mmCIF file of C-alpha atoms and ligand atoms in Angstrom:
data_model
loop_
_atom_site.group_PDB
_atom_site.id
_atom_site.type_symbol
_atom_site.label_atom_id
_atom_site.label_comp_id
_atom_site.label_asym_id
_atom_site.label_seq_id
_atom_site.Cartn_x
_atom_site.Cartn_y
_atom_site.Cartn_z
ATOM 1 C CA MET A 75 -92.800 136.302 -31.872
ATOM 2 C CA GLY A 76 -90.097 135.034 -29.536
ATOM 3 C CA LYS A 77 -86.543 134.591 -30.571
ATOM 4 C CA GLN A 78 -85.436 131.442 -32.321
ATOM 5 C CA ARG A 79 -83.524 129.006 -30.217
ATOM 6 C CA VAL A 80 -79.938 128.028 -30.932
ATOM 7 C CA LEU A 81 -78.316 125.037 -29.398
ATOM 8 C CA SER A 82 -74.684 123.922 -29.569
ATOM 9 C CA GLY A 83 -71.906 122.350 -27.561
ATOM 10 C CA VAL A 84 -68.201 121.513 -27.554
ATOM 11 C CA GLN A 85 -66.659 118.430 -25.999
ATOM 12 C CA PRO A 86 -64.532 119.012 -22.844
ATOM 13 C CA THR A 87 -61.495 117.224 -24.112
ATOM 14 C CA GLY A 88 -58.801 119.805 -23.171
ATOM 15 C CA ASN A 89 -56.454 121.674 -25.605
ATOM 16 C CA TYR A 90 -59.054 124.294 -26.610
ATOM 17 C CA HIS A 91 -57.627 125.977 -29.640
ATOM 18 C CA LEU A 92 -58.153 128.599 -32.321
ATOM 19 C CA GLY A 93 -60.218 126.097 -34.332
ATOM 20 C CA ASN A 94 -62.726 125.775 -31.510
ATOM 21 C CA TYR A 95 -62.835 129.534 -31.135
ATOM 22 C CA LEU A 96 -63.069 130.634 -34.685
ATOM 23 C CA GLY A 97 -65.094 127.717 -35.767
ATOM 24 C CA ALA A 98 -67.661 127.620 -32.987
ATOM 25 C CA ILE A 99 -67.466 129.823 -29.865
ATOM 26 C CA ARG A 100 -66.853 133.141 -31.615
ATOM 27 C CA ASN A 101 -69.746 132.537 -33.984
ATOM 28 C CA TRP A 102 -72.082 131.817 -30.952
ATOM 29 C CA VAL A 103 -70.974 135.098 -29.433
ATOM 30 C CA GLU A 104 -71.456 137.101 -32.517
ATOM 31 C CA GLY A 105 -74.994 135.991 -33.152
ATOM 32 C CA GLN A 106 -76.014 135.701 -29.568
ATOM 33 C CA SER A 107 -78.299 138.655 -29.108
ATOM 34 C CA GLU A 108 -80.523 137.623 -32.098
ATOM 35 C CA TYR A 109 -81.330 134.228 -30.524
ATOM 36 C CA GLU A 110 -82.136 132.493 -27.395
ATOM 37 C CA ASN A 111 -79.049 130.357 -26.915
ATOM 38 C CA TYR A 112 -78.444 127.029 -25.152
ATOM 39 C CA LEU A 113 -74.772 126.314 -25.092
ATOM 40 C CA PHE A 114 -73.363 123.398 -23.140
ATOM 41 C CA VAL A 115 -70.307 121.370 -22.295
ATOM 42 C CA ALA A 116 -70.733 118.043 -23.935
ATOM 43 C CA ASP A 117 -69.279 115.871 -21.155
ATOM 44 C CA LEU A 118 -71.329 112.859 -22.098
ATOM 45 C CA HIS A 119 -69.880 112.891 -25.516
ATOM 46 C CA ALA A 120 -66.389 113.168 -24.153
ATOM 47 C CA ILE A 121 -66.470 109.533 -22.849
ATOM 48 C CA THR A 122 -67.349 108.041 -26.279
ATOM 49 C CA VAL A 123 -63.621 107.570 -26.685
ATOM 50 C CA PRO A 124 -61.191 106.483 -23.886
ATOM 51 C CA HIS A 125 -60.960 109.319 -21.365
ATOM 52 C CA ASP A 126 -59.117 110.130 -18.163
ATOM 53 C CA PRO A 127 -61.493 110.525 -15.239
ATOM 54 C CA THR A 128 -59.081 112.682 -13.339
ATOM 55 C CA GLN A 129 -59.251 115.205 -16.084
ATOM 56 C CA LEU A 130 -62.889 115.312 -17.074
ATOM 57 C CA ALA A 131 -64.135 117.798 -14.336
ATOM 58 C CA ALA A 132 -61.146 120.169 -14.853
ATOM 59 C CA ASP A 133 -61.653 120.187 -18.600
ATOM 60 C CA THR A 134 -65.388 120.779 -18.207
ATOM 61 C CA TYR A 135 -64.709 123.601 -15.849
ATOM 62 C CA THR A 136 -62.051 125.176 -18.206
ATOM 63 C CA LEU A 137 -64.372 125.046 -21.212
ATOM 64 C CA ALA A 138 -67.327 126.699 -19.375
ATOM 65 C CA ALA A 139 -64.939 129.384 -18.186
ATOM 66 C CA LEU A 140 -63.744 129.910 -21.710
ATOM 67 C CA TYR A 141 -67.297 130.231 -22.948
ATOM 68 C CA LEU A 142 -67.784 133.188 -20.634
ATOM 69 C CA ALA A 143 -64.246 134.494 -21.351
ATOM 70 C CA CYS A 144 -64.907 134.502 -25.134
ATOM 71 C CA GLY A 145 -67.962 136.758 -24.547
ATOM 72 C CA LEU A 146 -71.044 134.583 -24.002
ATOM 73 C CA ASP A 147 -73.535 136.809 -22.206
ATOM 74 C CA LEU A 148 -75.815 135.261 -19.712
ATOM 75 C CA ASN A 149 -78.666 137.748 -20.752
ATOM 76 C CA HIS A 150 -78.798 135.861 -24.053
ATOM 77 C CA SER A 151 -77.227 132.451 -23.436
ATOM 78 C CA THR A 152 -77.879 129.658 -20.989
ATOM 79 C CA ILE A 153 -74.628 127.759 -20.259
ATOM 80 C CA PHE A 154 -74.762 124.396 -18.736
ATOM 81 C CA VAL A 155 -73.179 120.924 -18.454
ATOM 82 C CA GLN A 156 -74.768 118.141 -20.487
ATOM 83 C CA SER A 157 -74.450 115.489 -17.664
ATOM 84 C CA HIS A 158 -76.442 117.880 -15.296
ATOM 85 C CA VAL A 159 -79.438 117.250 -17.334
ATOM 86 C CA SER A 160 -80.331 113.646 -17.130
ATOM 87 C CA ALA A 161 -82.971 113.960 -19.900
ATOM 88 C CA HIS A 162 -80.077 113.850 -22.393
ATOM 89 C CA SER A 163 -79.270 110.322 -21.495
ATOM 90 C CA GLU A 164 -82.933 109.288 -21.164
ATOM 91 C CA LEU A 165 -84.021 110.694 -24.511
ATOM 92 C CA THR A 166 -81.074 109.109 -26.055
ATOM 93 C CA TRP A 167 -82.354 105.626 -24.924
ATOM 94 C CA LEU A 168 -85.896 106.389 -26.391
ATOM 95 C CA LEU A 169 -84.385 107.546 -29.623
ATOM 96 C CA ASN A 170 -82.008 104.603 -29.798
ATOM 97 C CA CYS A 171 -85.034 102.336 -30.081
ATOM 98 C CA ILE A 172 -86.345 104.114 -33.139
ATOM 99 C CA THR A 173 -83.030 104.690 -34.924
ATOM 100 C CA PRO A 174 -82.174 101.996 -37.572
ATOM 101 C CA LEU A 175 -78.716 100.632 -36.839
ATOM 102 C CA ASN A 176 -77.433 101.145 -40.365
ATOM 103 C CA TRP A 177 -77.995 104.847 -40.170
ATOM 104 C CA LEU A 178 -75.365 104.966 -37.411
ATOM 105 C CA GLN A 179 -73.023 102.558 -39.137
ATOM 106 C CA ASP A 180 -73.076 104.830 -42.186
ATOM 107 C CA MET A 181 -71.850 107.932 -40.340
ATOM 108 C CA ILE A 182 -68.539 109.098 -41.692
ATOM 109 C CA GLN A 183 -67.243 110.422 -38.299
ATOM 110 C CA PHE A 184 -67.945 107.002 -36.724
ATOM 111 C CA LYS A 185 -66.156 105.162 -39.497
ATOM 112 C CA GLU A 186 -63.151 107.479 -39.300
ATOM 113 C CA LYS A 187 -62.972 107.354 -35.480
ATOM 114 C CA ALA A 188 -63.594 103.614 -35.394
ATOM 115 C CA VAL A 189 -60.609 102.956 -37.763
ATOM 116 C CA LYS A 190 -58.369 105.066 -35.401
ATOM 117 C CA GLN A 191 -59.524 103.102 -32.344
ATOM 118 C CA GLY A 192 -58.947 99.685 -33.623
ATOM 119 C CA GLU A 193 -60.214 97.045 -31.259
ATOM 120 C CA ASN A 194 -61.362 99.552 -28.732
ATOM 121 C CA VAL A 195 -64.692 100.925 -30.252
ATOM 122 C CA SER A 196 -67.496 101.302 -27.692
ATOM 123 C CA ALA A 197 -71.196 101.110 -28.339
ATOM 124 C CA GLY A 198 -71.156 104.698 -27.146
ATOM 125 C CA LEU A 199 -68.990 105.767 -30.175
ATOM 126 C CA LEU A 200 -71.609 104.290 -32.565
ATOM 127 C CA ASP A 201 -74.356 105.931 -30.557
ATOM 128 C CA TYR A 202 -72.706 109.346 -30.290
ATOM 129 C CA PRO A 203 -75.023 110.878 -33.068
ATOM 130 C CA VAL A 204 -78.125 109.747 -31.180
ATOM 131 C CA LEU A 205 -76.968 111.454 -28.079
ATOM 132 C CA MET A 206 -76.339 114.527 -30.256
ATOM 133 C CA ALA A 207 -79.841 114.298 -31.613
ATOM 134 C CA ALA A 208 -81.220 114.125 -28.071
ATOM 135 C CA ASP A 209 -79.224 117.253 -27.187
ATOM 136 C CA ILE A 210 -80.673 119.228 -30.071
ATOM 137 C CA LEU A 211 -84.259 117.783 -29.931
ATOM 138 C CA LEU A 212 -84.806 118.271 -26.207
ATOM 139 C CA TYR A 213 -84.597 121.978 -26.602
ATOM 140 C CA GLN A 214 -86.836 122.100 -29.793
ATOM 141 C CA ALA A 215 -83.946 124.082 -31.246
ATOM 142 C CA ASP A 216 -84.687 125.995 -34.389
ATOM 143 C CA LYS A 217 -81.035 126.400 -35.393
ATOM 144 C CA VAL A 218 -77.746 124.521 -34.772
ATOM 145 C CA PRO A 219 -74.507 126.054 -35.828
ATOM 146 C CA VAL A 220 -72.479 123.272 -37.339
ATOM 147 C CA GLY A 221 -69.251 122.938 -39.169
ATOM 148 C CA GLU A 222 -68.806 120.738 -42.041
ATOM 149 C CA ASP A 223 -67.934 117.744 -40.047
ATOM 150 C CA GLN A 224 -71.153 117.845 -38.040
ATOM 151 C CA LYS A 225 -73.586 118.306 -40.900
ATOM 152 C CA GLN A 226 -74.197 114.750 -41.346
ATOM 153 C CA HIS A 227 -75.036 114.488 -37.633
ATOM 154 C CA LEU A 228 -77.634 117.277 -37.976
ATOM 155 C CA GLU A 229 -79.180 115.562 -40.907
ATOM 156 C CA LEU A 230 -79.468 112.338 -38.931
ATOM 157 C CA THR A 231 -81.012 114.463 -36.151
ATOM 158 C CA ARG A 232 -83.762 115.579 -38.547
ATOM 159 C CA ASP A 233 -84.342 112.058 -39.847
ATOM 160 C CA ILE A 234 -84.684 110.738 -36.286
ATOM 161 C CA ALA A 235 -87.172 113.535 -35.339
ATOM 162 C CA ALA A 236 -89.142 113.070 -38.492
ATOM 163 C CA ARG A 237 -89.336 109.310 -37.919
ATOM 164 C CA LEU A 238 -90.552 109.851 -34.330
ATOM 165 C CA ASN A 239 -93.109 112.414 -35.450
ATOM 166 C CA HIS A 240 -94.339 110.050 -38.170
ATOM 167 C CA GLN A 241 -94.478 106.910 -36.124
ATOM 168 C CA PHE A 242 -95.787 108.417 -32.818
ATOM 169 C CA GLY A 243 -97.221 111.794 -33.493
ATOM 170 C CA LYS A 244 -100.904 112.527 -33.959
ATOM 171 C CA PRO A 245 -101.739 113.660 -37.440
ATOM 172 C CA ASP A 246 -103.915 116.554 -36.248
ATOM 173 C CA HIS A 247 -101.485 117.708 -33.537
ATOM 174 C CA GLN A 248 -98.226 119.693 -33.452
ATOM 175 C CA PRO A 249 -95.291 117.261 -34.170
ATOM 176 C CA VAL A 250 -93.738 115.931 -30.980
ATOM 177 C CA LEU A 251 -90.362 117.227 -32.048
ATOM 178 C CA LYS A 252 -89.173 120.228 -34.000
ATOM 179 C CA LEU A 253 -86.905 119.590 -36.940
ATOM 180 C CA PRO A 254 -83.742 121.798 -36.535
ATOM 181 C CA ASP A 255 -82.035 123.749 -39.320
ATOM 182 C CA PRO A 256 -78.312 124.259 -39.636
ATOM 183 C CA LEU A 257 -77.114 127.730 -38.927
ATOM 184 C CA ILE A 258 -74.362 128.353 -41.545
ATOM 185 C CA ARG A 259 -72.121 131.371 -41.275
ATOM 186 C CA LYS A 260 -70.944 133.286 -44.325
ATOM 187 C CA GLU A 261 -67.246 132.977 -43.431
ATOM 188 C CA GLY A 262 -66.282 129.364 -43.429
ATOM 189 C CA ALA A 263 -63.916 129.192 -40.573
ATOM 190 C CA ARG A 264 -62.209 125.924 -40.896
ATOM 191 C CA VAL A 265 -58.944 126.237 -39.097
ATOM 192 C CA MET A 266 -56.299 123.852 -40.229
ATOM 193 C CA SER A 267 -53.280 122.318 -38.392
ATOM 194 C CA LEU A 268 -50.133 124.370 -38.288
ATOM 195 C CA ALA A 269 -48.192 121.388 -39.253
ATOM 196 C CA ASP A 270 -50.315 120.266 -42.264
ATOM 197 C CA GLY A 271 -52.714 122.639 -43.914
ATOM 198 C CA THR A 272 -54.843 119.810 -45.276
ATOM 199 C CA ARG A 273 -55.741 118.494 -41.831
ATOM 200 C CA LYS A 274 -58.069 120.230 -39.272
ATOM 201 C CA MET A 275 -56.559 121.725 -36.215
ATOM 202 C CA SER A 276 -57.336 119.141 -33.672
ATOM 203 C CA LYS A 277 -57.319 118.761 -29.889
ATOM 204 C CA SER A 278 -56.122 115.205 -30.259
ATOM 205 C CA ASP A 279 -53.095 115.870 -32.408
ATOM 206 C CA PRO A 280 -50.156 114.569 -30.405
ATOM 207 C CA SER A 281 -48.067 117.598 -31.518
ATOM 208 C CA GLU A 282 -48.620 120.818 -29.493
ATOM 209 C CA LEU A 283 -47.051 122.662 -32.436
ATOM 210 C CA SER A 284 -50.054 121.737 -34.636
ATOM 211 C CA ARG A 285 -52.328 124.145 -32.730
ATOM 212 C CA ILE A 286 -52.492 127.470 -30.950
ATOM 213 C CA SER A 287 -54.322 126.899 -27.676
ATOM 214 C CA LEU A 288 -56.495 129.660 -26.408
ATOM 215 C CA LEU A 289 -54.469 129.843 -23.238
ATOM 216 C CA ASP A 290 -51.055 129.800 -24.875
ATOM 217 C CA SER A 291 -48.603 132.570 -23.577
ATOM 218 C CA PRO A 292 -47.290 135.126 -26.133
ATOM 219 C CA GLU A 293 -43.915 133.265 -26.086
ATOM 220 C CA GLN A 294 -45.631 129.923 -27.017
ATOM 221 C CA ILE A 295 -47.577 131.615 -29.783
ATOM 222 C CA GLN A 296 -44.448 133.320 -31.165
ATOM 223 C CA TYR A 297 -42.657 129.908 -31.046
ATOM 224 C CA LYS A 298 -45.402 127.986 -32.756
ATOM 225 C CA ILE A 299 -45.857 130.434 -35.529
ATOM 226 C CA LYS A 300 -42.126 130.550 -36.171
ATOM 227 C CA ARG A 301 -42.121 126.822 -36.453
ATOM 228 C CA CYS A 302 -45.334 126.330 -38.408
ATOM 229 C CA LYS A 303 -45.286 124.802 -41.833
ATOM 230 C CA THR A 304 -45.042 127.158 -44.792
ATOM 231 C CA ASP A 305 -43.747 126.893 -48.422
ATOM 232 C CA PRO A 306 -40.852 128.373 -50.332
ATOM 233 C CA ILE A 307 -42.987 130.642 -52.480
ATOM 234 C CA ARG A 308 -42.835 134.469 -52.112
ATOM 235 C CA GLY A 309 -46.035 136.422 -52.222
ATOM 236 C CA LEU A 310 -49.055 135.148 -50.220
ATOM 237 C CA THR A 311 -52.381 134.042 -51.810
ATOM 238 C CA PHE A 312 -55.682 132.617 -50.578
ATOM 239 C CA ASP A 313 -57.255 129.653 -52.169
ATOM 240 C CA ASP A 314 -54.366 128.066 -54.039
ATOM 241 C CA PRO A 315 -54.946 124.270 -53.558
ATOM 242 C CA ALA A 316 -51.214 123.805 -53.961
ATOM 243 C CA ARG A 317 -50.645 126.050 -50.955
ATOM 244 C CA PRO A 318 -52.984 124.887 -48.202
ATOM 245 C CA GLU A 319 -50.730 126.226 -45.342
ATOM 246 C CA CYS A 320 -50.613 129.727 -46.933
ATOM 247 C CA ASN A 321 -54.495 129.753 -47.231
ATOM 248 C CA ASN A 322 -54.794 128.697 -43.615
ATOM 249 C CA LEU A 323 -52.426 131.285 -42.151
ATOM 250 C CA LEU A 324 -53.934 134.016 -44.289
ATOM 251 C CA THR A 325 -57.430 132.972 -43.138
ATOM 252 C CA LEU A 326 -56.299 133.064 -39.575
ATOM 253 C CA TYR A 327 -54.941 136.527 -39.989
ATOM 254 C CA THR A 328 -58.105 137.677 -41.688
ATOM 255 C CA LEU A 329 -60.450 136.255 -39.030
ATOM 256 C CA LEU A 330 -58.520 137.617 -36.162
ATOM 257 C CA SER A 331 -57.652 141.004 -37.541
ATOM 258 C CA GLY A 332 -61.271 141.615 -38.515
ATOM 259 C CA LYS A 333 -60.085 142.767 -41.950
ATOM 260 C CA ARG A 334 -61.850 141.871 -45.190
ATOM 261 C CA LYS A 335 -60.470 139.017 -47.192
ATOM 262 C CA GLU A 336 -59.961 141.231 -50.239
ATOM 263 C CA ASP A 337 -58.008 143.669 -48.312
ATOM 264 C CA VAL A 338 -55.772 140.990 -46.762
ATOM 265 C CA ALA A 339 -55.179 139.570 -50.240
ATOM 266 C CA VAL A 340 -53.797 142.971 -51.307
ATOM 267 C CA GLU A 341 -51.916 143.638 -48.109
ATOM 268 C CA CYS A 342 -50.074 140.299 -48.278
ATOM 269 C CA GLN A 343 -49.710 139.719 -52.051
ATOM 270 C CA ASP A 344 -46.021 140.664 -52.085
ATOM 271 C CA MET A 345 -45.019 139.549 -48.523
ATOM 272 C CA GLY A 346 -42.615 136.834 -47.721
ATOM 273 C CA TRP A 347 -43.030 134.670 -44.669
ATOM 274 C CA GLY A 348 -40.364 136.565 -42.721
ATOM 275 C CA GLN A 349 -42.661 139.583 -42.910
ATOM 276 C CA PHE A 350 -45.948 137.888 -42.566
ATOM 277 C CA LYS A 351 -45.140 135.670 -39.565
ATOM 278 C CA PRO A 352 -44.538 138.403 -37.002
ATOM 279 C CA LEU A 353 -47.594 140.171 -38.247
ATOM 280 C CA LEU A 354 -49.698 137.068 -37.681
ATOM 281 C CA THR A 355 -48.009 136.398 -34.267
ATOM 282 C CA ASP A 356 -48.883 139.806 -32.986
ATOM 283 C CA THR A 357 -52.507 139.547 -34.257
ATOM 284 C CA ILE A 358 -53.016 136.192 -32.492
ATOM 285 C CA ILE A 359 -51.512 137.553 -29.312
ATOM 286 C CA GLU A 360 -53.573 140.645 -29.329
ATOM 287 C CA SER A 361 -56.833 138.707 -30.063
ATOM 288 C CA LEU A 362 -56.236 136.191 -27.310
ATOM 289 C CA LYS A 363 -55.154 138.765 -24.596
ATOM 290 C CA PRO A 364 -58.650 139.893 -23.675
ATOM 291 C CA ILE A 365 -59.930 136.373 -23.566
ATOM 292 C CA GLN A 366 -57.055 135.213 -21.417
ATOM 293 C CA GLU A 367 -57.383 138.166 -19.070
ATOM 294 C CA LYS A 368 -61.190 137.419 -18.643
ATOM 295 C CA TYR A 369 -60.393 133.796 -18.142
ATOM 296 C CA GLN A 370 -58.067 134.584 -15.267
ATOM 297 C CA VAL A 371 -60.817 136.589 -13.551
ATOM 298 C CA ILE A 372 -63.478 134.003 -13.989
ATOM 299 C CA THR A 373 -61.296 131.133 -12.782
ATOM 300 C CA ALA A 374 -60.155 133.042 -9.747
ATOM 301 C CA ASP A 375 -63.670 132.704 -8.407
ATOM 302 C CA LYS A 376 -64.727 129.111 -8.509
ATOM 303 C CA SER A 377 -68.055 129.742 -6.828
ATOM 304 C CA TYR A 378 -69.096 132.143 -9.571
ATOM 305 C CA LEU A 379 -68.665 129.722 -12.289
ATOM 306 C CA GLU A 380 -70.379 127.026 -10.265
ATOM 307 C CA SER A 381 -73.400 129.279 -9.731
ATOM 308 C CA VAL A 382 -73.597 130.067 -13.485
ATOM 309 C CA LEU A 383 -73.577 126.315 -14.280
ATOM 310 C CA ARG A 384 -76.068 125.593 -11.481
ATOM 311 C CA ASP A 385 -78.536 128.221 -12.819
ATOM 312 C CA GLY A 386 -77.887 127.059 -16.433
ATOM 313 C CA GLY A 387 -78.645 123.510 -15.484
ATOM 314 C CA GLU A 388 -81.887 124.518 -13.820
ATOM 315 C CA LYS A 389 -83.138 126.323 -16.743
ATOM 316 C CA ALA A 390 -82.003 123.664 -19.156
ATOM 317 C CA ARG A 391 -83.687 120.902 -17.156
ATOM 318 C CA ALA A 392 -87.018 122.740 -17.118
ATOM 319 C CA ILE A 393 -87.144 122.850 -20.927
ATOM 320 C CA ALA A 394 -85.624 119.434 -21.460
ATOM 321 C CA ASN A 395 -87.845 117.579 -19.033
ATOM 322 C CA GLN A 396 -90.917 119.070 -20.695
ATOM 323 C CA THR A 397 -89.829 117.703 -24.096
ATOM 324 C CA LEU A 398 -88.838 114.331 -22.540
ATOM 325 C CA SER A 399 -92.416 114.041 -20.987
ATOM 326 C CA GLN A 400 -93.989 114.822 -24.354
ATOM 327 C CA VAL A 401 -91.892 112.117 -26.069
ATOM 328 C CA LYS A 402 -92.660 109.542 -23.291
ATOM 329 C CA ALA A 403 -96.344 110.266 -23.595
ATOM 330 C CA ALA A 404 -96.146 109.827 -27.386
ATOM 331 C CA LEU A 405 -94.418 106.512 -26.928
ATOM 332 C CA GLY A 406 -97.033 105.346 -24.544
ATOM 333 C CA TYR A 407 -95.428 105.813 -21.144
ATOM 334 C CA SER A 408 -98.524 107.049 -19.282
ATOM 335 C CA LEU A 409 -98.538 105.276 -15.973
ATOM 336 C CA PRO A 410 -98.210 107.709 -13.031
ATOM 337 C CA LEU A 411 -95.078 107.361 -10.941
HETATM 338 N N1 LIG B 147 -70.414 116.667 -31.557
HETATM 339 C C1 LIG B 147 -70.048 117.946 -31.417
HETATM 340 C C2 LIG B 147 -68.592 118.123 -31.680
HETATM 341 O O1 LIG B 147 -67.801 117.341 -31.447
HETATM 342 C C3 LIG B 147 -70.399 118.525 -30.058
HETATM 343 C C4 LIG B 147 -71.869 118.387 -29.780
HETATM 344 C C5 LIG B 147 -72.439 117.522 -28.972
HETATM 345 C C6 LIG B 147 -72.849 119.177 -30.356
HETATM 346 N N2 LIG B 147 -73.898 117.795 -29.000
HETATM 347 C C7 LIG B 147 -74.152 118.733 -29.900
HETATM 348 C C8 LIG B 147 -72.853 120.283 -31.301
HETATM 349 C C9 LIG B 147 -75.353 119.317 -30.250
HETATM 350 C C10 LIG B 147 -74.073 120.785 -31.601
HETATM 351 C C11 LIG B 147 -75.314 120.379 -31.179
HETATM 352 O O2 LIG B 147 -68.273 119.189 -32.157
#
């Protein structure tokens, strides 16, 4: 039996931070040899909110370089850019026409983002989950690593696939689209803001001090940890709902040091912030150093990265176009070109 296929992506919206790494990219890297991985830069998703066209290509390029710098191995993983595979847009249209509007209106993330955007909500923002469904279904992915905030989108993907199979599949045939399962990791790595331990670390937070970017210098990291929000209590503990910042900083330390949670709980139980912060600072600096070094090497040779993305796009297109043809045939598009 072949390996199961994993598919995932991150949006190229700049400010890549520890939450992106610990919540997504590092997990892809850790599991990569068990699976056949398709990992892409979600640049079509990036324009569902107002974007800066002068930044899009640079942000795409940086993210793809970070995928490699974080350890994705081309023997196991195909890396590509979403907009290089036109089947994503085309399947989105086909799926749009079988997706009930109220399914999209009920998506939590849409409602949250729409509130933030006020008057300026595009049809693309509403349609974002259908594009995500197309991303996943085109590759007949078995597993999709998802965080809490994307779970509802994966469920929607399954609902759309089931609906298409039901309405247009042939009962005695293989289903047209495979229903993907979530890939849930044991260690829930939800990295929270350094300024508020109850909110996720976010690319769009206006304050740089709320996040550690993957390309931050040691000085910047030191400064941000020095300034980050804590509490006046001595002795550090996990999972105290009254101490969200404490839980977040201990979790960061645990994930980056590779130590076990139980061991960190003991190590830090009597510490004050003055002792813990330098320890966390050093751990972050040390963990990011190899990534940053590799990033420098990769970005020094633009043609290498371009060739990775060109090859990745070619492999991705071959699979995506095949699924797209099957869906078109199922919907009745059978006239020759
Ligand atoms: N929506 C995802 C996010 O913002 C990114 C994404 C786009 C994605 N398409 C995907 C993730 C398909 C998994 C599978 O995090």
